[in-house]
Short mmCIF file of C-alpha atoms in Angstrom, two decimals:
data_model
loop_
_atom_site.label_atom_id
_atom_site.label_comp_id
_atom_site.label_asym_id
_atom_site.label_seq_id
_atom_site.Cartn_x
_atom_site.Cartn_y
_atom_site.Cartn_z
CA UNK A 1 17.90 115.20 79.10
CA UNK A 2 19.98 118.51 79.35
CA UNK A 3 19.69 118.62 83.17
CA UNK A 4 21.14 115.05 83.40
CA UNK A 5 23.98 115.60 81.11
CA UNK A 6 24.85 118.55 83.13
CA UNK A 7 24.76 116.67 86.35
CA UNK A 8 26.85 113.77 85.08
CA UNK A 9 29.62 116.29 84.05
CA UNK A 10 29.64 117.92 87.52
CA UNK A 11 30.08 114.42 89.18
CA UNK A 12 32.90 113.64 86.71
CA UNK A 13 34.63 116.96 87.79
CA UNK A 14 34.16 116.12 91.40
CA UNK A 15 35.47 112.61 91.00
CA UNK A 16 38.50 113.73 89.13
CA UNK A 17 39.29 116.49 91.83
CA UNK A 18 38.97 113.84 94.42
CA UNK A 19 41.39 111.44 92.59
CA UNK A 20 43.82 114.20 92.21
CA UNK A 21 43.66 115.04 95.98
CA UNK A 22 44.29 111.45 96.88
CA UNK A 23 47.25 111.06 94.57
CA UNK A 24 48.89 114.00 96.13
CA UNK A 25 47.95 112.84 99.61
CA UNK A 26 49.67 109.70 98.83
CA UNK A 27 52.75 111.30 97.42
CA UNK A 28 52.97 113.47 100.52
CA UNK A 29 52.38 110.66 103.09
CA UNK A 30 55.16 108.53 101.40
CA UNK A 31 57.56 111.34 101.45
CA UNK A 32 56.68 112.12 105.13
CA UNK A 33 57.12 108.50 106.09
CA UNK A 34 53.55 108.28 106.90
CA UNK A 35 52.83 105.03 104.71
CA UNK A 36 53.47 101.62 106.17
CA UNK A 37 53.25 102.54 109.56
CA UNK A 38 56.43 104.72 109.09
CA UNK A 39 58.68 101.78 108.49
CA UNK A 40 61.45 102.14 106.05
CA UNK A 41 63.06 98.95 105.80
CA UNK A 42 66.99 98.59 104.59
CA UNK A 43 67.82 95.17 102.97
CA UNK A 44 71.01 93.71 104.55
CA UNK A 45 72.75 90.35 104.51
CA UNK A 46 73.48 88.69 107.84
CA UNK A 47 75.21 85.74 109.46
CA UNK A 48 75.47 84.18 112.59
CA UNK A 49 78.33 84.51 115.09
CA UNK A 50 79.89 81.20 115.74
CA UNK A 51 82.86 79.38 117.59
CA UNK A 52 85.74 79.12 115.45
CA UNK A 53 89.63 78.58 115.50
CA UNK A 54 91.21 81.54 114.21
CA UNK A 55 95.08 81.77 113.35
CA UNK A 56 96.46 85.25 112.80
CA UNK A 57 98.48 85.18 109.49
CA UNK A 58 101.58 87.31 108.39
CA UNK A 59 102.05 87.16 104.67
CA UNK A 60 105.41 88.38 103.10
CA UNK A 61 107.62 87.25 100.12
CA UNK A 62 111.26 86.53 99.53
CA UNK A 63 113.59 84.04 98.03
CA UNK A 64 115.22 80.88 98.98
CA UNK A 65 118.48 80.52 99.70
CA UNK A 66 120.87 78.00 101.62
CA UNK A 67 121.08 78.26 105.35
CA UNK A 68 124.90 77.92 105.01
CA UNK A 69 126.80 78.98 102.06
CA UNK A 70 130.64 79.63 102.18
CA UNK A 71 132.20 81.83 99.74
CA UNK A 72 135.52 80.67 98.59
CA UNK A 73 138.10 83.39 98.00
CA UNK A 74 141.94 82.78 97.45
CA UNK A 75 144.48 84.30 100.24
CA UNK A 76 147.09 84.52 97.34
CA UNK A 77 147.11 85.96 94.00
CA UNK A 78 147.81 84.08 90.75
CA UNK A 79 147.00 81.95 87.75
CA UNK A 80 144.59 78.95 88.37
CA UNK A 81 146.44 75.88 86.81
CA UNK A 82 144.30 73.27 87.99
CA UNK A 83 140.25 73.19 88.63
CA UNK A 84 138.89 70.10 89.84
CA UNK A 85 135.13 70.81 90.28
CA UNK A 86 132.15 71.86 88.37
CA UNK A 87 128.99 73.63 89.56
CA UNK A 88 126.56 71.28 90.94
CA UNK A 89 129.29 68.65 92.18
CA UNK A 90 129.00 67.46 95.82
CA UNK A 91 132.30 67.61 97.66
CA UNK A 92 133.63 66.56 100.99
CA UNK A 93 135.74 68.37 103.50
CA UNK A 94 139.40 68.58 102.58
CA UNK A 95 138.76 67.53 98.71
CA UNK A 96 141.03 69.42 96.27
CA UNK A 97 139.07 72.45 94.65
CA UNK A 98 141.83 74.06 92.72
CA UNK A 99 145.51 74.93 92.39
CA UNK A 100 147.00 78.44 91.87
CA UNK A 101 150.49 78.60 89.95
CA UNK A 102 152.96 78.19 92.93
CA UNK A 103 156.27 79.33 90.91
CA UNK A 104 156.60 82.63 92.53
CA UNK A 105 155.98 81.42 95.99
CA UNK A 106 158.48 78.70 95.41
CA UNK A 107 161.16 81.23 94.28
CA UNK A 108 160.26 83.32 97.40
CA UNK A 109 161.04 80.50 99.82
CA UNK A 110 164.43 79.71 98.13
CA UNK A 111 165.21 83.29 98.54
CA UNK A 112 164.38 83.39 102.22
CA UNK A 113 166.08 80.12 102.80
CA UNK A 114 169.27 81.65 101.44
CA UNK A 115 168.73 84.88 103.39
CA UNK A 116 168.26 82.42 106.49
CA UNK A 117 171.49 80.70 105.96
CA UNK A 118 173.34 84.21 105.42
CA UNK A 119 171.95 85.43 108.82
CA UNK A 120 173.07 82.35 110.52
CA UNK A 121 176.70 82.79 109.04
CA UNK A 122 176.60 86.29 110.46
CA UNK A 123 175.42 85.21 113.73
CA UNK A 124 178.36 82.83 114.18
CA UNK A 125 180.82 85.53 112.95
CA UNK A 126 179.26 87.72 115.70
CA UNK A 127 179.53 85.17 118.07
CA UNK A 128 183.23 84.41 117.34
CA UNK A 129 183.97 88.13 117.82
CA UNK A 130 182.11 88.35 121.00
CA UNK A 131 183.84 85.56 122.48
CA UNK A 132 187.37 86.90 121.43
CA UNK A 133 186.10 90.31 122.91
CA UNK A 134 185.16 88.66 126.22
CA UNK A 135 188.61 87.06 126.29
CA UNK A 136 190.41 90.10 125.99
CA UNK A 137 188.08 91.95 128.19
CA UNK A 138 188.56 89.25 130.99
CA UNK A 139 192.61 89.95 130.62
CA UNK A 140 192.18 93.64 130.58
CA UNK A 141 190.02 93.39 133.73
CA UNK A 142 192.84 91.56 135.67
CA UNK A 143 195.44 94.10 134.52
CA UNK A 144 193.25 96.83 135.70
CA UNK A 145 192.71 95.47 139.13
CA UNK A 146 196.44 95.15 139.35
CA UNK A 147 196.84 98.82 138.24
CA UNK A 148 199.01 97.72 135.11
CA UNK A 149 196.71 99.51 132.53
CA UNK A 150 195.06 102.66 132.37
CA UNK A 151 191.49 103.18 133.11
CA UNK A 152 190.92 104.40 129.36
CA UNK A 153 192.38 101.32 127.91
CA UNK A 154 189.97 99.33 130.19
CA UNK A 155 187.05 101.25 129.17
CA UNK A 156 187.72 100.61 125.40
CA UNK A 157 188.02 96.94 125.87
CA UNK A 158 184.79 96.82 128.00
CA UNK A 159 183.05 98.79 125.40
CA UNK A 160 184.01 96.52 122.42
CA UNK A 161 182.94 93.55 124.38
CA UNK A 162 179.49 94.94 125.34
CA UNK A 163 179.15 96.09 121.62
CA UNK A 164 180.02 92.54 120.25
CA UNK A 165 177.48 91.05 122.75
CA UNK A 166 174.63 93.64 121.10
CA UNK A 167 175.90 92.31 117.79
CA UNK A 168 175.23 88.83 118.43
CA UNK A 169 171.98 89.60 120.03
CA UNK A 170 171.06 91.42 116.58
CA UNK A 171 172.02 88.59 114.85
CA UNK A 172 169.92 86.16 116.73
CA UNK A 173 166.87 88.50 116.25
CA UNK A 174 167.61 88.70 112.28
CA UNK A 175 167.54 85.06 112.07
CA UNK A 176 164.21 85.04 113.99
CA UNK A 177 162.88 87.52 111.51
CA UNK A 178 164.10 85.52 108.55
CA UNK A 179 162.71 82.34 109.96
CA UNK A 180 159.25 84.26 110.30
CA UNK A 181 159.42 85.49 106.71
CA UNK A 182 160.09 81.97 105.68
CA UNK A 183 157.14 80.47 107.58
CA UNK A 184 155.05 83.14 105.90
CA UNK A 185 156.30 82.30 102.57
CA UNK A 186 155.79 78.53 103.23
CA UNK A 187 152.09 79.19 104.27
CA UNK A 188 151.50 81.33 101.17
CA UNK A 189 152.91 78.37 99.01
CA UNK A 190 150.42 75.76 100.84
CA UNK A 191 147.58 78.52 100.03
CA UNK A 192 148.07 78.09 96.48
CA UNK A 193 146.48 74.64 96.97
CA UNK A 194 142.78 75.27 98.01
CA UNK A 195 140.73 72.65 99.48
CA UNK A 196 137.13 72.44 100.55
CA UNK A 197 136.41 73.64 104.08
CA UNK A 198 133.17 71.61 104.41
CA UNK A 199 130.81 69.06 102.85
CA UNK A 200 128.59 70.55 100.59
CA UNK A 201 127.46 71.26 96.88
CA UNK A 202 129.20 73.86 94.46
CA UNK A 203 126.13 76.17 94.25
CA UNK A 204 128.07 78.70 92.22
CA UNK A 205 131.49 78.60 90.16
CA UNK A 206 132.72 82.07 88.92
CA UNK A 207 136.15 81.13 87.48
CA UNK A 208 137.84 78.87 84.87
CA UNK A 209 141.16 77.08 84.67
CA UNK A 210 143.67 79.79 83.26
CA UNK A 211 142.20 82.62 84.92
CA UNK A 212 143.92 84.93 87.30
CA UNK A 213 142.63 85.63 90.70
CA UNK A 214 143.50 88.34 93.46
CA UNK A 215 144.18 87.33 96.98
CA UNK A 216 142.72 88.98 100.07
CA UNK A 217 146.09 90.85 100.66
CA UNK A 218 145.38 93.05 97.76
CA UNK A 219 141.60 93.36 97.91
CA UNK A 220 138.58 91.35 99.16
CA UNK A 221 139.80 88.79 97.01
CA UNK A 222 138.31 87.22 94.01
CA UNK A 223 135.06 85.26 94.70
CA UNK A 224 135.82 81.78 92.93
CA UNK A 225 132.98 79.59 93.97
CA UNK A 226 130.32 78.87 96.70
CA UNK A 227 129.77 75.74 98.83
CA UNK A 228 126.17 75.29 100.08
CA UNK A 229 124.24 72.46 101.69
CA UNK A 230 121.24 72.49 99.46
CA UNK A 231 119.27 70.11 101.54
CA UNK A 232 118.95 72.87 104.35
CA UNK A 233 117.31 75.53 102.51
CA UNK A 234 115.56 78.74 103.97
CA UNK A 235 113.32 81.46 102.89
CA UNK A 236 114.54 85.03 103.47
CA UNK A 237 111.44 87.43 103.42
CA UNK A 238 110.71 91.28 104.16
CA UNK A 239 108.38 91.81 106.85
CA UNK A 240 106.70 95.10 107.55
CA UNK A 241 107.48 97.18 110.44
CA UNK A 242 103.40 96.80 111.25
CA UNK A 243 103.64 93.08 111.29
CA UNK A 244 107.07 92.21 112.84
CA UNK A 245 105.90 92.71 116.30
CA UNK A 246 103.71 89.77 115.94
CA UNK A 247 106.39 87.47 114.52
CA UNK A 248 108.12 85.10 116.96
CA UNK A 249 111.11 82.58 116.66
CA UNK A 250 109.72 79.04 116.15
CA UNK A 251 106.29 80.43 114.67
CA UNK A 252 105.15 77.64 112.11
CA UNK A 253 104.90 78.83 108.27
CA UNK A 254 103.20 77.63 105.20
CA UNK A 255 105.33 78.48 102.13
CA UNK A 256 104.43 78.54 98.58
CA UNK A 257 106.93 78.48 95.89
CA UNK A 258 106.34 79.98 92.38
CA UNK A 259 108.06 77.02 90.77
CA UNK A 260 105.69 74.66 92.60
CA UNK A 261 102.33 75.92 92.09
CA UNK A 262 99.49 74.26 94.18
CA UNK A 263 101.81 72.86 96.76
CA UNK A 264 102.16 74.26 100.18
CA UNK A 265 105.70 73.46 102.14
CA UNK A 266 106.09 73.81 105.83
CA UNK A 267 108.77 75.93 107.47
CA UNK A 268 109.58 77.48 110.87
CA UNK A 269 111.02 81.15 111.60
CA UNK A 270 114.61 80.83 112.80
CA UNK A 271 116.08 84.34 112.74
CA UNK A 272 114.38 87.80 113.16
CA UNK A 273 116.50 90.72 112.39
CA UNK A 274 116.82 93.42 114.88
CA UNK A 275 118.03 96.19 112.35
CA UNK A 276 115.57 97.72 109.68
CA UNK A 277 115.96 98.10 105.94
CA UNK A 278 114.44 101.44 105.02
CA UNK A 279 113.91 102.21 101.57
CA UNK A 280 112.66 106.00 100.04
CA UNK A 281 113.87 107.20 103.34
CA UNK A 282 112.61 110.88 104.22
CA UNK A 283 109.61 110.51 101.62
CA UNK A 284 105.91 109.84 101.79
CA UNK A 285 106.77 106.59 100.23
CA UNK A 286 108.96 105.36 103.14
CA UNK A 287 108.86 101.73 103.80
CA UNK A 288 110.54 99.82 106.73
CA UNK A 289 110.94 96.20 106.59
CA UNK A 290 112.70 93.56 108.76
CA UNK A 291 114.38 90.49 107.26
CA UNK A 292 112.96 87.41 108.95
CA UNK A 293 114.59 83.82 107.87
CA UNK A 294 112.50 80.66 107.88
CA UNK A 295 113.75 77.24 107.60
CA UNK A 296 112.01 74.78 105.18
CA UNK A 297 111.38 71.56 107.13
CA UNK A 298 109.80 69.80 104.35
CA UNK A 299 112.23 67.24 103.03
CA UNK A 300 113.84 68.90 99.86
CA UNK A 301 116.91 68.35 97.64
CA UNK A 302 117.24 64.64 98.44
CA UNK A 303 119.53 64.35 95.65
CA UNK A 304 122.11 66.87 96.64
CA UNK A 305 124.44 64.41 98.11
CA UNK A 306 125.22 60.86 98.76
CA UNK A 307 122.66 59.02 101.27
CA UNK A 308 124.90 59.36 104.15
CA UNK A 309 124.89 63.32 103.64
CA UNK A 310 121.39 63.67 103.74
CA UNK A 311 120.14 65.33 106.99
CA UNK A 312 116.30 65.57 107.89
CA UNK A 313 115.22 68.57 109.66
CA UNK A 314 111.62 67.25 110.41
CA UNK A 315 110.19 64.16 111.87
CA UNK A 316 107.68 63.46 109.32
CA UNK A 317 107.83 60.64 106.93
CA UNK A 318 110.53 61.22 104.03
CA UNK A 319 109.04 61.37 100.80
CA UNK A 320 110.31 59.54 97.73
CA UNK A 321 112.77 61.35 95.57
CA UNK A 322 110.20 61.61 93.06
CA UNK A 323 107.91 63.74 95.36
CA UNK A 324 110.92 65.83 96.87
CA UNK A 325 110.89 69.24 95.71
CA UNK A 326 114.42 70.60 94.11
CA UNK A 327 115.06 74.00 95.52
CA UNK A 328 117.65 76.22 93.96
CA UNK A 329 118.92 79.49 95.37
CA UNK A 330 116.98 82.53 94.26
CA UNK A 331 113.61 80.92 93.58
CA UNK A 332 110.75 83.33 94.41
CA UNK A 333 108.28 82.31 97.23
CA UNK A 334 105.62 83.65 99.58
CA UNK A 335 105.15 82.70 103.11
CA UNK A 336 102.24 82.75 105.58
CA UNK A 337 103.43 82.99 109.28
CA UNK A 338 101.20 81.54 111.69
CA UNK A 339 101.85 84.01 114.61
CA UNK A 340 98.92 83.26 116.96
CA UNK A 341 96.13 80.86 117.05
CA UNK A 342 93.08 80.73 119.53
CA UNK A 343 90.63 77.92 119.56
CA UNK A 344 86.66 77.95 120.04
CA UNK A 345 86.25 81.70 120.26
CA UNK A 346 83.20 83.98 119.17
CA UNK A 347 83.88 85.30 115.77
CA UNK A 348 82.17 87.22 112.86
CA UNK A 349 83.00 87.78 109.44
CA UNK A 350 85.59 90.75 109.19
CA UNK A 351 83.34 92.89 107.21
CA UNK A 352 80.81 93.00 110.01
CA UNK A 353 82.86 95.14 112.39
CA UNK A 354 82.61 98.91 111.63
CA UNK A 355 83.01 101.95 113.14
CA UNK A 356 80.78 104.72 114.43
CA UNK A 357 81.50 107.97 116.02
CA UNK A 358 79.76 108.03 119.43
CA UNK A 359 80.45 111.70 119.79
CA UNK A 360 78.39 112.60 116.88
CA UNK A 361 75.52 110.68 118.28
CA UNK A 362 75.69 112.41 121.59
CA UNK A 363 75.72 115.61 119.77
CA UNK A 364 72.59 114.59 117.68
CA UNK A 365 70.81 113.40 121.03
CA UNK A 366 71.63 116.62 122.73
CA UNK A 367 70.27 118.64 119.83
CA UNK A 368 66.89 116.55 119.74
CA UNK A 369 66.50 117.09 123.37
CA UNK A 370 66.76 120.89 122.92
CA UNK A 371 64.58 120.96 120.01
CA UNK A 372 61.88 118.81 121.96
CA UNK A 373 61.92 121.43 124.94
CA UNK A 374 61.17 124.38 122.74
CA UNK A 375 64.51 125.92 123.67
CA UNK A 376 65.88 128.96 121.60
CA UNK A 377 66.88 128.18 118.13
CA UNK A 378 70.14 129.92 118.57
CA UNK A 379 71.13 128.30 121.78
CA UNK A 380 70.56 125.02 120.22
CA UNK A 381 72.72 125.94 117.31
CA UNK A 382 75.40 127.03 119.70
CA UNK A 383 74.99 123.67 121.38
CA UNK A 384 75.40 121.75 118.19
CA UNK A 385 78.56 123.71 117.29
CA UNK A 386 79.95 123.19 120.64
CA UNK A 387 79.32 119.27 120.32
CA UNK A 388 80.76 119.29 116.74
CA UNK A 389 83.99 120.97 117.85
CA UNK A 390 84.84 118.07 120.57
CA UNK A 391 87.03 115.32 119.46
CA UNK A 392 85.72 112.36 117.56
CA UNK A 393 85.03 109.32 119.59
CA UNK A 394 85.22 106.34 117.00
CA UNK A 395 84.50 102.82 118.38
CA UNK A 396 84.31 99.43 117.06
CA UNK A 397 80.52 98.22 116.68
CA UNK A 398 78.70 95.41 114.97
CA UNK A 399 74.76 95.52 114.05
CA UNK A 400 72.67 92.51 115.66
CA UNK A 401 69.28 91.67 114.07
CA UNK A 402 66.77 92.09 116.79
CA UNK A 403 63.40 91.07 115.37
CA UNK A 404 63.90 93.20 112.29
CA UNK A 405 65.66 96.03 114.08
CA UNK A 406 69.39 96.79 113.78
CA UNK A 407 70.75 96.74 117.41
CA UNK A 408 74.18 98.58 117.44
CA UNK A 409 76.41 96.76 119.95
CA UNK A 410 80.12 98.28 120.73
CA UNK A 411 82.52 95.34 120.69
CA UNK A 412 86.22 94.45 121.50
CA UNK A 413 88.21 92.33 119.04
CA UNK A 414 90.95 90.12 119.26
CA UNK A 415 92.91 88.37 116.27
CA UNK A 416 91.85 87.93 112.91
CA UNK A 417 92.51 85.65 109.86
CA UNK A 418 91.73 86.31 106.22
CA UNK A 419 87.89 86.10 106.82
CA UNK A 420 86.75 86.07 110.48
CA UNK A 421 87.86 88.21 113.31
CA UNK A 422 87.62 87.20 117.29
CA UNK A 423 85.20 88.85 119.28
CA UNK A 424 86.13 89.33 122.98
CA UNK A 425 83.28 91.05 124.20
CA UNK A 426 79.87 92.27 122.96
CA UNK A 427 78.39 89.48 120.78
CA UNK A 428 77.49 85.87 121.82
CA UNK A 429 77.55 82.44 119.85
CA UNK A 430 74.58 82.20 117.50
CA UNK A 431 73.63 86.24 117.38
CA UNK A 432 72.60 87.16 113.96
CA UNK A 433 75.15 89.53 112.77
CA UNK A 434 74.68 92.06 109.56
CA UNK A 435 77.28 91.52 107.28
CA UNK A 436 76.49 93.56 104.44
CA UNK A 437 76.60 95.24 102.11
CA UNK A 438 79.57 97.42 102.43
CA UNK A 439 78.02 100.71 101.64
CA UNK A 440 75.26 100.17 104.09
CA UNK A 441 77.48 98.99 106.92
CA UNK A 442 80.07 101.74 106.49
CA UNK A 443 77.62 104.63 105.96
CA UNK A 444 74.17 104.32 106.04
CA UNK A 445 73.02 101.91 108.90
CA UNK A 446 72.36 103.42 112.07
CA UNK A 447 71.09 102.03 115.52
CA UNK A 448 67.55 101.02 115.55
CA UNK A 449 67.37 101.10 111.91
CA UNK A 450 64.42 98.71 110.36
CA UNK A 451 66.22 96.00 108.49
CA UNK A 452 65.18 93.29 106.20
CA UNK A 453 67.21 90.29 105.75
CA UNK A 454 67.85 89.51 101.92
CA UNK A 455 69.70 86.25 102.09
CA UNK A 456 69.37 82.65 103.73
CA UNK A 457 71.12 83.02 107.20
CA UNK A 458 74.13 80.74 107.30
CA UNK A 459 74.51 78.54 110.38
CA UNK A 460 78.05 76.81 111.07
CA UNK A 461 79.00 74.24 113.42
CA UNK A 462 81.71 75.46 115.87
#
């Protein structure tokens, strides 16, 4: 009985030791990658490369303004005694806008007319004196030819005649000067009546009747009002220097206006600035933008004038007035400029394209070759140091699922939209591309790694 119990205890001890050995061996094998035939699969997401139409977009924001807006400033100073318009009124070219008190300009005209008459009288006096001197000179000339008067007397008469001729010329020039001053005064009097230079709507009115305004002669002139064609509006946006090279005149644009959410309006690029607007110059936050003007081609502001004034800038069917947007200067908006479009090209999701340093791969490969040939450790370390000191060689790549193996493929890319990027070479339509997740794609996944697809492969019609 005692022998049997002792034998049982020994068997239990041996069994326990075997279990511990097996557990330890399992842990070591798992750590060394000997389990599951050495396969460490990485869970990834995939999608198929497909043929798509890609439109490259440049986004920007800005404000709505009239394409044409005329600022009305007075040429003369004075008090506004008559104001015939209100903000929002539609006016025709030549309509009376306002009058400036003309009293001082009328008084100036009366003064200059009197001065002109005085100058004309002086000219007649100068003419009479000149004619008298001319007669005396002719007589003196005859007497001098007959040696009946001295040369001194002849010279005095001649000089008097020439002086009175000059006085007559001066009087004529003074009359011309007085006439010019009178014309200028009459022009200033006419400028006290200000009329509309073109058809449009009073988009801003800055003065009231009874106010005094300054003319352009003293300063830049008081801004009294603005006239704009509100059914021809545009959006002026700031485009960054990195994107401006892709924008061209006549590019089509999708416009979103904050005042009209969930609506897209059409536009077209009409003007691109050549000079830059630089903010925070000389600092790390320096921003360089270029002004781009975009005409809104969707019919708008159809109530901004009479029917015969409405000018459509698009061939599309005119909407009803209830559907027509009513844009006002200063409204905020964002635009998506369609700079380039390619049709039926191989494309993949943008996140599928990543970069890898091929120089580092070459250094690692050389290191492995050195270790496998049993070369001196110091020599191998020197080679790795030399490789690491070389310039980096980053290239764009995608990973293709090749029967559970991540095949790294170098690619050449084209344009992109918000979700997909064009592949010019390296990928074919239908290839299963690794698309995620971001951490795995950007850092962990390497060529020939074992992968496991954790999503349903998406297939799309081209």
